[in-house]
Coordinates of C-alpha atoms and ligand atoms in Angstrom, one line a residue:
M1398 CA -9.1 90.8 -28.2
T1399 CA -11.9 90.6 -29.3
H1400 CA -13.6 90.5 -32.5
E1401 CA -17.0 90.4 -34.2
L1402 CA -17.5 86.2 -35.7
N1403 CA -19.4 86.7 -38.9
T1404 CA -20.4 84.6 -42.1
G1405 CA -19.4 85.4 -44.8
G1406 CA -15.9 85.4 -45.1
D1407 CA -14.9 88.8 -43.6
R1408 CA -11.6 87.3 -42.7
G1409 CA -10.3 86.1 -45.5
Y1410 CA -11.2 82.5 -45.2
L1411 CA -15.3 80.9 -44.9
R1412 CA -15.2 78.7 -41.5
I1413 CA -16.0 75.0 -42.3
A1414 CA -16.7 72.8 -39.2
T1415 CA -16.1 69.2 -39.9
E1416 CA -17.0 67.5 -36.3
E1417 CA -20.3 68.5 -35.7
A1418 CA -23.0 66.7 -34.0
F1419 CA -26.7 66.1 -34.4
A1420 CA -29.0 63.1 -32.5
T1421 CA -32.1 62.1 -33.4
Q1422 CA -35.2 61.0 -30.6
E1423 CA -35.3 57.5 -31.5
Q1424 CA -31.5 57.2 -31.1
I1425 CA -31.1 58.6 -27.4
D1426 CA -34.9 56.4 -27.1
V1427 CA -32.2 53.1 -27.3
F1428 CA -29.8 54.5 -25.8
L1429 CA -32.2 55.4 -22.3
R1430 CA -33.2 52.3 -22.7
M1431 CA -29.9 49.9 -22.8
V1432 CA -28.9 52.1 -19.7
R1433 CA -31.9 51.1 -18.1
D1434 CA -32.1 47.6 -19.3
G1435 CA -28.8 46.9 -18.2
T1436 CA -27.4 45.6 -22.4
A1437 CA -25.6 49.4 -22.3
D1438 CA -22.0 48.5 -21.9
K1439 CA -20.3 50.8 -19.4
G1440 CA -18.9 53.3 -21.6
M1441 CA -22.7 54.1 -22.5
V1442 CA -24.0 53.9 -19.2
S1443 CA -21.0 56.6 -18.4
L1444 CA -21.8 58.4 -20.8
W1445 CA -25.6 58.5 -22.4
G1446 CA -26.8 57.8 -18.8
F1447 CA -25.4 61.4 -18.3
Y1448 CA -26.5 63.4 -21.2
A1449 CA -29.8 61.9 -21.8
T1450 CA -30.8 62.0 -17.6
S1451 CA -28.9 64.5 -16.0
P1452 CA -30.5 67.9 -14.6
S1453 CA -27.5 69.8 -15.7
E1454 CA -27.3 72.6 -17.1
R1455 CA -24.7 71.1 -19.3
A1456 CA -26.8 68.3 -20.6
T1457 CA -29.8 69.1 -20.9
Q1458 CA -28.5 72.4 -23.5
I1459 CA -26.2 69.9 -25.2
M1460 CA -29.3 67.8 -26.1
D1461 CA -31.8 70.2 -27.1
R1462 CA -29.1 71.4 -29.3
L1463 CA -28.4 67.5 -30.6
L1464 CA -32.0 67.7 -31.3
D1465 CA -32.1 70.5 -33.3
L1466 CA -31.2 71.0 -37.7
G1467 CA -32.9 74.0 -37.8
E1468 CA -33.6 77.3 -36.5
Q1469 CA -31.2 77.0 -33.2
R1470 CA -28.4 75.4 -35.3
L1471 CA -28.4 77.9 -37.7
R1472 CA -28.4 80.9 -35.1
H1473 CA -25.7 79.2 -33.3
M1474 CA -23.8 79.1 -36.7
D1475 CA -24.3 82.4 -37.2
E1476 CA -23.3 83.7 -34.0
T1477 CA -19.7 82.1 -34.2
G1478 CA -19.1 82.9 -38.0
I1479 CA -19.4 79.4 -39.1
D1480 CA -20.2 79.4 -42.5
R1481 CA -20.8 75.6 -43.3
A1482 CA -21.1 72.5 -40.7
V1483 CA -20.2 68.8 -41.8
L1484 CA -22.6 67.2 -39.7
A1485 CA -23.0 63.4 -38.2
L1486 CA -25.0 61.1 -36.2
T1487 CA -23.6 61.8 -32.8
S1488 CA -21.2 59.3 -31.0
P1489 CA -21.5 56.5 -31.0
G1490 CA -24.7 56.3 -33.5
V1491 CA -26.1 52.6 -33.9
Q1492 CA -23.0 50.7 -33.5
P1493 CA -24.2 49.6 -29.4
M1494 CA -27.3 48.3 -30.6
L1495 CA -27.7 44.6 -30.2
D1496 CA -30.9 44.5 -32.5
V1497 CA -28.9 45.1 -36.1
A1498 CA -32.3 45.4 -37.6
E1499 CA -33.4 48.5 -34.9
A1500 CA -30.0 49.6 -35.7
K1501 CA -30.4 49.7 -39.4
H1502 CA -33.9 51.4 -39.1
I1503 CA -32.6 54.4 -36.8
A1504 CA -29.1 54.9 -39.1
A1505 CA -31.4 55.1 -42.3
N1506 CA -33.8 57.5 -40.6
A1507 CA -30.9 59.8 -39.2
N1508 CA -29.6 59.6 -43.0
D1509 CA -33.3 60.5 -44.2
R1510 CA -33.5 63.2 -41.4
L1511 CA -30.4 64.8 -42.4
A1512 CA -31.0 64.8 -46.2
D1513 CA -33.8 66.7 -45.4
A1514 CA -32.0 69.3 -43.3
R1515 CA -29.4 69.3 -46.0
A1516 CA -32.0 70.2 -48.5
A1517 CA -33.7 73.1 -46.5
H1518 CA -29.7 74.2 -46.0
P1519 CA -27.5 73.7 -48.9
D1520 CA -25.2 76.1 -48.4
R1521 CA -25.0 74.9 -44.5
F1522 CA -24.8 71.8 -44.1
I1523 CA -22.7 68.7 -45.5
G1524 CA -23.6 65.4 -44.4
M1525 CA -21.8 61.8 -43.6
T1526 CA -23.6 59.2 -43.5
A1527 CA -24.3 57.3 -40.6
V1528 CA -24.3 52.9 -41.1
A1529 CA -24.8 50.1 -38.7
P1530 CA -21.3 48.6 -39.2
Q1531 CA -22.8 45.4 -37.3
D1532 CA -24.3 44.6 -41.2
P1533 CA -20.7 45.6 -42.9
D1534 CA -22.9 44.4 -46.2
W1535 CA -26.1 46.8 -45.8
S1536 CA -23.4 49.8 -44.4
A1537 CA -21.9 49.5 -47.7
A1538 CA -25.0 49.5 -49.6
E1539 CA -25.8 52.9 -47.2
I1540 CA -22.3 54.1 -47.4
R1541 CA -23.5 53.7 -51.7
R1542 CA -26.6 55.5 -50.8
G1543 CA -25.7 58.4 -49.1
A1544 CA -23.2 59.2 -51.4
A1545 CA -25.0 58.6 -54.9
E1546 CA -29.0 59.8 -53.2
L1547 CA -28.5 61.9 -50.4
G1548 CA -25.1 64.1 -51.8
F1549 CA -23.1 63.1 -48.3
K1550 CA -19.6 63.8 -48.6
G1551 CA -18.1 61.0 -45.9
V1552 CA -19.0 58.4 -43.4
Q1553 CA -18.6 58.4 -40.1
I1554 CA -17.8 55.8 -37.5
N1555 CA -17.4 55.9 -34.3
S1556 CA -14.6 53.6 -33.3
H1557 CA -15.0 50.2 -31.8
T1558 CA -18.5 48.5 -32.5
Q1559 CA -19.3 46.3 -29.4
G1560 CA -15.6 45.9 -28.9
E1561 CA -14.5 45.3 -32.4
Y1562 CA -12.3 47.0 -34.7
L1563 CA -12.6 48.0 -38.6
D1564 CA -9.2 46.1 -39.2
D1565 CA -11.8 42.4 -39.1
P1566 CA -11.6 41.6 -42.5
K1567 CA -15.0 41.0 -41.9
Y1568 CA -15.7 45.0 -42.6
D1569 CA -13.8 45.2 -46.0
P1570 CA -17.2 45.4 -47.3
I1571 CA -17.2 49.4 -46.2
F1572 CA -14.1 50.1 -46.5
R1573 CA -14.9 48.7 -50.8
A1574 CA -17.6 51.2 -50.6
L1575 CA -15.3 54.1 -49.1
A1576 CA -13.1 53.0 -52.5
D1577 CA -15.8 52.8 -55.0
T1578 CA -17.8 56.6 -53.8
G1579 CA -14.4 58.2 -53.5
Q1580 CA -15.6 59.2 -49.7
P1581 CA -13.2 59.6 -46.6
L1582 CA -14.1 57.9 -43.7
Y1583 CA -14.0 60.0 -40.2
I1584 CA -13.0 57.4 -37.3
H1585 CA -14.6 60.0 -34.6
P1586 CA -14.5 58.7 -30.4
A1587 CA -16.7 56.4 -28.7
T1588 CA -16.2 55.5 -24.8
P1589 CA -13.8 52.6 -24.5
P1590 CA -15.2 49.0 -24.7
D1591 CA -15.8 46.8 -21.5
S1592 CA -12.8 45.4 -22.5
M1593 CA -10.8 48.8 -22.0
I1594 CA -12.6 50.9 -19.7
D1595 CA -12.5 50.0 -16.0
P1596 CA -9.2 51.9 -15.3
M1597 CA -10.2 55.0 -17.2
L1598 CA -14.1 54.7 -15.4
E1599 CA -12.9 54.7 -11.9
A1600 CA -10.8 57.8 -12.2
G1601 CA -13.3 59.7 -13.9
L1602 CA -10.9 59.6 -17.4
D1603 CA -13.0 57.2 -20.0
G1604 CA -14.9 59.9 -22.2
A1605 CA -13.8 63.0 -24.0
I1606 CA -11.3 64.0 -21.9
F1607 CA -8.8 61.1 -22.4
G1608 CA -10.9 57.8 -23.3
F1609 CA -12.2 58.2 -26.3
G1610 CA -8.8 60.1 -27.7
V1611 CA -6.5 56.9 -26.6
E1612 CA -9.0 54.1 -27.9
T1613 CA -9.8 56.0 -31.2
G1614 CA -6.0 56.7 -31.6
M1615 CA -5.6 53.2 -31.1
H1616 CA -8.0 52.1 -33.3
L1617 CA -6.5 54.2 -36.1
L1618 CA -3.2 52.8 -35.5
R1619 CA -5.0 49.2 -35.6
L1620 CA -5.5 50.1 -39.2
I1621 CA -2.4 51.8 -39.8
T1622 CA -0.1 48.5 -39.0
I1623 CA -2.6 46.1 -40.7
G1624 CA -2.1 47.6 -43.9
I1625 CA -5.2 49.2 -45.0
F1626 CA -3.5 52.0 -46.9
D1627 CA -1.6 49.3 -48.9
R1628 CA -4.9 47.9 -49.8
Y1629 CA -6.9 50.9 -50.5
P1630 CA -3.8 53.7 -51.3
D1631 CA -6.5 56.3 -51.8
L1632 CA -8.7 56.3 -48.4
Q1633 CA -8.0 59.2 -46.3
I1634 CA -8.9 58.5 -43.1
M1635 CA -10.1 61.4 -40.7
V1636 CA -9.7 61.8 -37.0
G1637 CA -10.8 64.7 -34.5
H1638 CA -8.9 65.9 -31.4
M1639 CA -5.7 66.6 -33.2
G1640 CA -5.0 63.4 -34.6
E1641 CA -6.0 61.8 -31.3
A1642 CA -2.0 62.7 -29.9
L1643 CA -1.0 60.4 -32.7
P1644 CA 0.7 62.9 -34.6
Y1645 CA 3.1 63.5 -31.4
W1646 CA 3.8 59.7 -30.6
L1647 CA 5.5 59.3 -33.9
Y1648 CA 9.0 59.0 -33.6
R1649 CA 8.5 56.4 -30.7
L1650 CA 5.7 54.4 -33.0
D1651 CA 7.8 54.5 -35.9
F1652 CA 10.9 53.2 -34.2
M1653 CA 8.9 50.5 -32.2
H1654 CA 7.0 49.6 -35.1
Q1655 CA 10.0 49.4 -37.6
A1656 CA 11.9 46.7 -34.1
G1657 CA 9.2 44.9 -34.0
V1658 CA 8.7 44.3 -37.3
R1659 CA 12.4 43.3 -37.6
A1660 CA 12.2 41.5 -34.8
N1661 CA 9.0 38.9 -36.3
R1662 CA 7.6 39.8 -32.3
Y1663 CA 3.8 39.5 -33.9
A1664 CA 2.7 37.5 -36.5
R1665 CA 0.1 40.5 -37.0
M1666 CA 2.6 43.1 -37.6
K1667 CA 3.5 42.7 -41.3
P1668 CA 6.5 44.9 -42.9
L1669 CA 4.6 48.1 -44.8
N1670 CA 5.0 50.1 -47.8
K1671 CA 5.3 53.3 -45.5
T1672 CA 6.1 54.2 -42.2
I1673 CA 4.0 55.3 -40.2
A1674 CA 4.1 58.8 -40.4
G1675 CA 4.5 58.1 -44.2
Y1676 CA 0.7 57.1 -43.6
M1677 CA 0.0 60.2 -41.8
R1678 CA 1.1 62.3 -44.3
S1679 CA -0.6 60.6 -47.1
N1680 CA -3.6 59.1 -46.1
V1681 CA -4.5 60.9 -42.4
L1682 CA -6.2 64.3 -42.3
V1683 CA -6.3 65.6 -38.8
T1684 CA -9.3 68.1 -37.4
N1685 CA -9.0 70.4 -34.1
S1686 CA -11.7 69.1 -32.7
G1687 CA -12.4 70.0 -28.7
M1688 CA -8.6 71.1 -29.3
A1689 CA -8.5 75.1 -29.7
W1690 CA -4.7 75.0 -29.1
E1691 CA -2.5 76.6 -31.7
P1692 CA 0.7 75.1 -30.4
A1693 CA -0.7 71.9 -31.2
I1694 CA -2.3 72.5 -34.3
K1695 CA 1.3 74.2 -35.6
F1696 CA 2.7 70.8 -34.6
A1697 CA 0.2 68.7 -36.8
Q1698 CA 0.7 71.0 -39.8
Q1699 CA 4.5 70.1 -39.3
V1700 CA 4.1 66.9 -38.8
V1701 CA 1.3 65.8 -40.7
G1702 CA 1.3 68.1 -43.1
E1703 CA -0.5 71.7 -43.9
D1704 CA -2.8 70.3 -46.4
R1705 CA -3.9 67.6 -43.5
V1706 CA -5.7 69.9 -40.9
M1707 CA -8.8 70.9 -40.9
Y1708 CA -10.7 73.3 -37.8
A1709 CA -13.9 71.6 -36.4
M1710 CA -15.7 73.3 -33.3
D1711 CA -17.1 69.6 -32.0
Y1712 CA -21.0 71.5 -31.8
P1713 CA -22.9 71.4 -29.7
Y1714 CA -20.1 69.6 -27.0
Q1715 CA -17.9 72.6 -27.1
Y1716 CA -19.8 75.6 -27.9
V1717 CA -17.1 78.0 -27.1
A1718 CA -17.0 81.5 -29.2
D1719 CA -14.0 82.5 -27.5
E1720 CA -12.3 79.3 -29.5
V1721 CA -13.5 80.5 -32.7
R1722 CA -11.6 84.1 -31.6
A1723 CA -8.5 82.3 -30.6
M1724 CA -8.2 80.2 -33.9
D1725 CA -8.6 83.8 -36.1
N1726 CA -6.2 84.9 -34.1
M1727 CA -3.0 82.3 -34.3
D1728 CA 0.4 83.5 -35.4
M1729 CA -0.1 81.7 -39.2
A1730 CA -0.1 83.0 -42.5
P1731 CA -2.9 83.4 -44.0
E1732 CA -3.2 81.5 -46.5
L1733 CA -2.4 78.8 -44.3
K1734 CA -5.5 79.8 -42.5
K1735 CA -7.5 79.7 -45.2
K1736 CA -6.2 75.8 -45.6
F1737 CA -7.3 75.3 -42.2
F1738 CA -10.5 76.9 -42.2
Q1739 CA -11.9 76.7 -45.6
T1740 CA -9.8 75.1 -48.6
N1741 CA -8.5 71.8 -46.6
A1742 CA -11.7 71.1 -46.0
E1743 CA -13.2 71.7 -49.5
R1744 CA -10.9 69.5 -50.8
W1745 CA -11.1 66.5 -48.5
F1746 CA -14.6 66.2 -48.2
G1747 CA -15.1 66.9 -52.2
L1748 CA -17.1 70.5 -51.7
Ligands
1DF2292 C1 -18.3 64.7 -26.0 C2 -17.5 64.9 -26.5 C3 -19.3 63.4 -26.9 C4 -17.6 64.9 -28.0 C5 -19.3 63.5 -28.0 O1 -20.4 62.8 -28.5 C6 -18.5 63.9 -29.0 C7 -18.4 65.2 -23.9 C8 -21.4 61.7 -27.7 O2 -18.0 66.1 -24.1 O3 -18.9 64.2 -23.5 O4 -18.7 63.5 -29.7 N1 -16.0 65.0 -28.8 O5 -15.9 64.7 -29.5 O6 -15.1 65.8 -27.9
MN2293 MN1 -17.4 65.0 -31.2

């Protein structure tokens, strides 16, 4: 079954793709420099050592597409019927950069560049702010600049920052800025830190195939179990790849979390106001980036909520027109399909 893909809502909904990546040349240059001078972690060597140097068609095409915020990207959106793309600086952003001044400079430049692209195509591009969590106060200020001056609608953080997680109290200024500006946080995957990556790397499982998902799912769980949503009840955290598998785990997570809390097994694991499933239904949003798979989407709609599951393509890493068609063809009530493709994104990004 095949059909034409058009923008403009000919199937009763606009398509808003919510996890779409771009890169800047100076960002890639630093990645490559770090791979070459030995300061990159193992995940960066695996991921960016591949994309930035491989002569394969996948790598060269992706590099070319990442760096374009104009004609080619818009043509690809037109050709796959993507009306609007929520763009973010590609993973791991500037988070592995050891020179913090350089990281902040590259993040700010990327934000300016994205703001220019948005100004040129305001009806097509939506922006998320890139930050350098290495400097939490600077990141908080950049989040405020993104919201107030650049018109951005969210913030993307690419999971851990040099092996550290956002539940560390030093990152609180970032959550304060999110709360003050009322923006969602998108936790995008990164390759696992050196403390975690070895058994995955030796099997080729460190990247988007698996390592991304388990590390990012763990990151969200760390935040939930530290009580981030009791501290910030209005905070919304988005995760891609069908919730990084957490929806499927929920029953066991709650059973074992409650057993652990009751037994006082870990000092860090305190009683929470809600169950983990409860937070998933009030504070977590899921996108189907990389998972054009009807049963998983329906399962997430069932356990996380119909208002909390959104469409994403993951351009340019997963640019597949037939996946858009498969999503169009899901056996799903028209109102729900419109929530999935359009109105949930409009609501949660405040469009
Ligand atoms: C890949 C996949 C790379 C995703 C990404 O950013 C990324 C990949 C560096 O296939 O190597 O965002 N993804 O979200 O699935
Ligand atoms: Mn992605």
